[in-house]
């Protein structure tokens, strides 16, 4: 990858870096290294097929420092509609503050999109705040529908 950064799947060693990057998105809470490891184990165990994981968590790492600069996940959902088609969901995208504005967010979305399309997803969707619409448009996405939620 250009510009002194590499992109790869999340590994156990990324615990601190991933938690730190995610803090620009939302509250991660007091998760332990063991919580992180068991979540990665769960993610790795979930499969659509042998070569298609449900969870596709990625990091972008700065080559010189080994620091996690960005993280994001593509979740692949198996449906009944469209002949049991699969649909991708992009989730939890975060570029740590000091690495923002270097096109890493765009590279991450392009990678997750490529993973989803190669797996055979008929569409890839995501929810975002109004302030991020332009960013996702620059990544090739367009407005579709309205997000709704119920929270506790
Ligand atoms: N508004 C308008 N344009 C933007 C914005 C924005 N908020 N953010 C980036 N862009 C533009 C850039 O100017 C650039 O344009 P260019 O190609 O014409 O030069 C292009 O989008 C690509 O920008 P990147 O440098 O790749 O953006 P960055 O690496 O900073 O990542 C991101 C953007 C992911 C929104 C980052 O700022 C971030 O992590 N923010 C905090 C957490 C967050 O909001 N995450 C997204 C949650 S939505 C979800 O997870 C599905």
mmCIF file of C-alpha atoms in Angstrom, residues 12-139:
data_model
loop_
_atom_site.group_PDB
_atom_site.id
_atom_site.type_symbol
_atom_site.label_atom_id
_atom_site.label_comp_id
_atom_site.label_asym_id
_atom_site.label_seq_id
_atom_site.Cartn_x
_atom_site.Cartn_y
_atom_site.Cartn_z
ATOM 1 C CA UNK A 12 -4.411 -10.213 18.606
ATOM 2 C CA UNK A 13 -1.401 -7.872 18.872
ATOM 3 C CA UNK A 14 -3.620 -4.979 17.687
ATOM 4 C CA UNK A 15 -5.585 -4.774 20.962
ATOM 5 C CA UNK A 16 -4.353 -1.388 22.220
ATOM 6 C CA UNK A 17 -4.149 0.177 18.762
ATOM 7 C CA UNK A 18 -7.659 -0.865 17.745
ATOM 8 C CA UNK A 19 -9.200 0.296 21.030
ATOM 9 C CA UNK A 20 -7.373 3.596 20.737
ATOM 10 C CA UNK A 21 -8.494 4.121 17.111
ATOM 11 C CA UNK A 22 -12.111 3.216 17.977
ATOM 12 C CA UNK A 23 -12.169 5.899 20.667
ATOM 13 C CA UNK A 24 -12.508 8.542 17.906
ATOM 14 C CA UNK A 25 -15.777 6.864 16.920
ATOM 15 C CA UNK A 26 -17.420 6.108 20.261
ATOM 16 C CA UNK A 27 -16.902 4.822 23.796
ATOM 17 C CA UNK A 28 -15.235 1.421 23.751
ATOM 18 C CA UNK A 29 -15.450 0.912 27.501
ATOM 19 C CA UNK A 30 -13.112 -1.000 29.788
ATOM 20 C CA UNK A 31 -12.505 -4.064 27.637
ATOM 21 C CA UNK A 32 -9.588 -6.357 28.492
ATOM 22 C CA UNK A 33 -7.100 -8.101 26.233
ATOM 23 C CA UNK A 34 -9.036 -11.316 26.984
ATOM 24 C CA UNK A 35 -12.333 -9.710 25.886
ATOM 25 C CA UNK A 36 -10.634 -8.619 22.667
ATOM 26 C CA UNK A 37 -9.161 -12.099 22.090
ATOM 27 C CA UNK A 38 -12.489 -13.867 22.667
ATOM 28 C CA UNK A 39 -14.267 -11.468 20.302
ATOM 29 C CA UNK A 40 -11.668 -12.107 17.562
ATOM 30 C CA UNK A 41 -12.037 -15.860 18.204
ATOM 31 C CA UNK A 42 -15.817 -15.577 17.823
ATOM 32 C CA UNK A 43 -15.434 -13.507 14.647
ATOM 33 C CA UNK A 44 -13.033 -16.080 13.177
ATOM 34 C CA UNK A 45 -15.428 -18.953 13.959
ATOM 35 C CA UNK A 46 -18.388 -17.447 12.060
ATOM 36 C CA UNK A 47 -18.430 -18.457 8.390
ATOM 37 C CA UNK A 48 -20.830 -18.054 5.465
ATOM 38 C CA UNK A 49 -18.745 -20.680 3.644
ATOM 39 C CA UNK A 50 -15.218 -22.048 4.095
ATOM 40 C CA UNK A 51 -13.635 -19.137 2.276
ATOM 41 C CA UNK A 52 -16.166 -16.439 3.297
ATOM 42 C CA UNK A 53 -16.004 -15.208 6.900
ATOM 43 C CA UNK A 54 -19.024 -13.373 8.335
ATOM 44 C CA UNK A 55 -16.723 -10.838 10.028
ATOM 45 C CA UNK A 56 -13.944 -9.151 8.082
ATOM 46 C CA UNK A 57 -12.146 -6.837 10.520
ATOM 47 C CA UNK A 58 -9.219 -4.884 9.066
ATOM 48 C CA UNK A 59 -6.556 -2.478 10.312
ATOM 49 C CA UNK A 60 -4.301 -0.013 8.546
ATOM 50 C CA UNK A 61 -0.894 0.065 10.223
ATOM 51 C CA UNK A 62 1.826 2.709 9.858
ATOM 52 C CA UNK A 63 4.886 0.800 8.624
ATOM 53 C CA UNK A 64 7.523 2.871 10.456
ATOM 54 C CA UNK A 65 5.923 2.812 13.918
ATOM 55 C CA UNK A 66 3.736 -0.290 13.729
ATOM 56 C CA UNK A 67 0.921 1.910 15.058
ATOM 57 C CA UNK A 68 -2.717 1.108 14.200
ATOM 58 C CA UNK A 69 -3.905 4.140 12.232
ATOM 59 C CA UNK A 70 -7.367 2.927 11.237
ATOM 60 C CA UNK A 71 -9.802 0.090 11.693
ATOM 61 C CA UNK A 72 -13.111 -1.093 10.260
ATOM 62 C CA UNK A 73 -15.225 -4.183 9.762
ATOM 63 C CA UNK A 74 -17.285 -5.687 6.954
ATOM 64 C CA UNK A 75 -20.024 -8.020 8.169
ATOM 65 C CA UNK A 76 -21.506 -10.362 5.592
ATOM 66 C CA UNK A 77 -25.127 -11.349 6.125
ATOM 67 C CA UNK A 78 -26.737 -14.421 4.554
ATOM 68 C CA UNK A 79 -30.314 -13.718 3.458
ATOM 69 C CA UNK A 80 -33.268 -15.642 2.041
ATOM 70 C CA UNK A 81 -34.218 -12.919 -0.443
ATOM 71 C CA UNK A 82 -32.670 -12.668 -3.907
ATOM 72 C CA UNK A 83 -32.060 -16.418 -3.909
ATOM 73 C CA UNK A 84 -30.267 -16.610 -0.532
ATOM 74 C CA UNK A 85 -28.003 -13.723 -1.503
ATOM 75 C CA UNK A 86 -25.337 -12.180 0.730
ATOM 76 C CA UNK A 87 -25.276 -8.515 1.760
ATOM 77 C CA UNK A 88 -22.317 -6.587 3.240
ATOM 78 C CA UNK A 89 -22.536 -4.152 6.157
ATOM 79 C CA UNK A 90 -19.671 -1.732 6.775
ATOM 80 C CA UNK A 91 -19.341 -1.036 10.505
ATOM 81 C CA UNK A 92 -17.156 0.772 13.044
ATOM 82 C CA UNK A 93 -14.912 2.778 10.759
ATOM 83 C CA UNK A 94 -12.328 4.837 12.640
ATOM 84 C CA UNK A 95 -9.145 6.621 11.614
ATOM 85 C CA UNK A 96 -7.164 7.833 14.632
ATOM 86 C CA UNK A 97 -6.952 11.609 14.795
ATOM 87 C CA UNK A 98 -3.278 12.040 13.908
ATOM 88 C CA UNK A 99 -3.707 9.901 10.784
ATOM 89 C CA UNK A 100 -6.895 11.546 9.485
ATOM 90 C CA UNK A 101 -6.832 13.425 6.185
ATOM 91 C CA UNK A 102 -4.282 11.066 4.569
ATOM 92 C CA UNK A 103 -6.791 9.059 2.491
ATOM 93 C CA UNK A 104 -6.616 6.122 4.910
ATOM 94 C CA UNK A 105 -10.373 6.146 5.507
ATOM 95 C CA UNK A 106 -10.934 5.971 1.755
ATOM 96 C CA UNK A 107 -8.410 3.125 1.370
ATOM 97 C CA UNK A 108 -10.108 1.205 4.169
ATOM 98 C CA UNK A 109 -13.583 1.588 2.631
ATOM 99 C CA UNK A 110 -12.223 0.591 -0.788
ATOM 100 C CA UNK A 111 -10.636 -2.528 0.732
ATOM 101 C CA UNK A 112 -13.783 -3.563 2.647
ATOM 102 C CA UNK A 113 -15.864 -2.936 -0.471
ATOM 103 C CA UNK A 114 -13.515 -5.077 -2.579
ATOM 104 C CA UNK A 115 -13.677 -7.888 0.019
ATOM 105 C CA UNK A 116 -17.485 -7.755 -0.027
ATOM 106 C CA UNK A 117 -17.803 -7.671 -3.807
ATOM 107 C CA UNK A 118 -15.294 -10.502 -4.224
ATOM 108 C CA UNK A 119 -17.277 -12.577 -1.715
ATOM 109 C CA UNK A 120 -20.348 -12.024 -3.928
ATOM 110 C CA UNK A 121 -22.346 -9.438 -1.952
ATOM 111 C CA UNK A 122 -25.166 -8.047 -4.105
ATOM 112 C CA UNK A 123 -24.951 -4.766 -2.131
ATOM 113 C CA UNK A 124 -22.895 -3.227 0.639
ATOM 114 C CA UNK A 125 -24.558 -0.763 2.996
ATOM 115 C CA UNK A 126 -23.680 1.392 5.985
ATOM 116 C CA UNK A 127 -25.185 3.928 8.387
ATOM 117 C CA UNK A 128 -23.480 7.235 9.032
ATOM 118 C CA UNK A 129 -23.968 10.755 10.390
ATOM 119 C CA UNK A 130 -24.842 13.563 7.992
ATOM 120 C CA UNK A 131 -21.330 14.998 8.527
ATOM 121 C CA UNK A 132 -19.759 11.904 6.947
ATOM 122 C CA UNK A 133 -21.971 11.746 3.846
ATOM 123 C CA UNK A 134 -19.429 13.581 1.657
ATOM 124 C CA UNK A 135 -16.657 11.223 2.767
ATOM 125 C CA UNK A 136 -18.699 8.144 1.801
ATOM 126 C CA UNK A 137 -19.728 9.766 -1.484
ATOM 127 C CA UNK A 138 -16.010 10.178 -2.247
ATOM 128 C CA UNK A 139 -15.672 6.439 -1.595
#
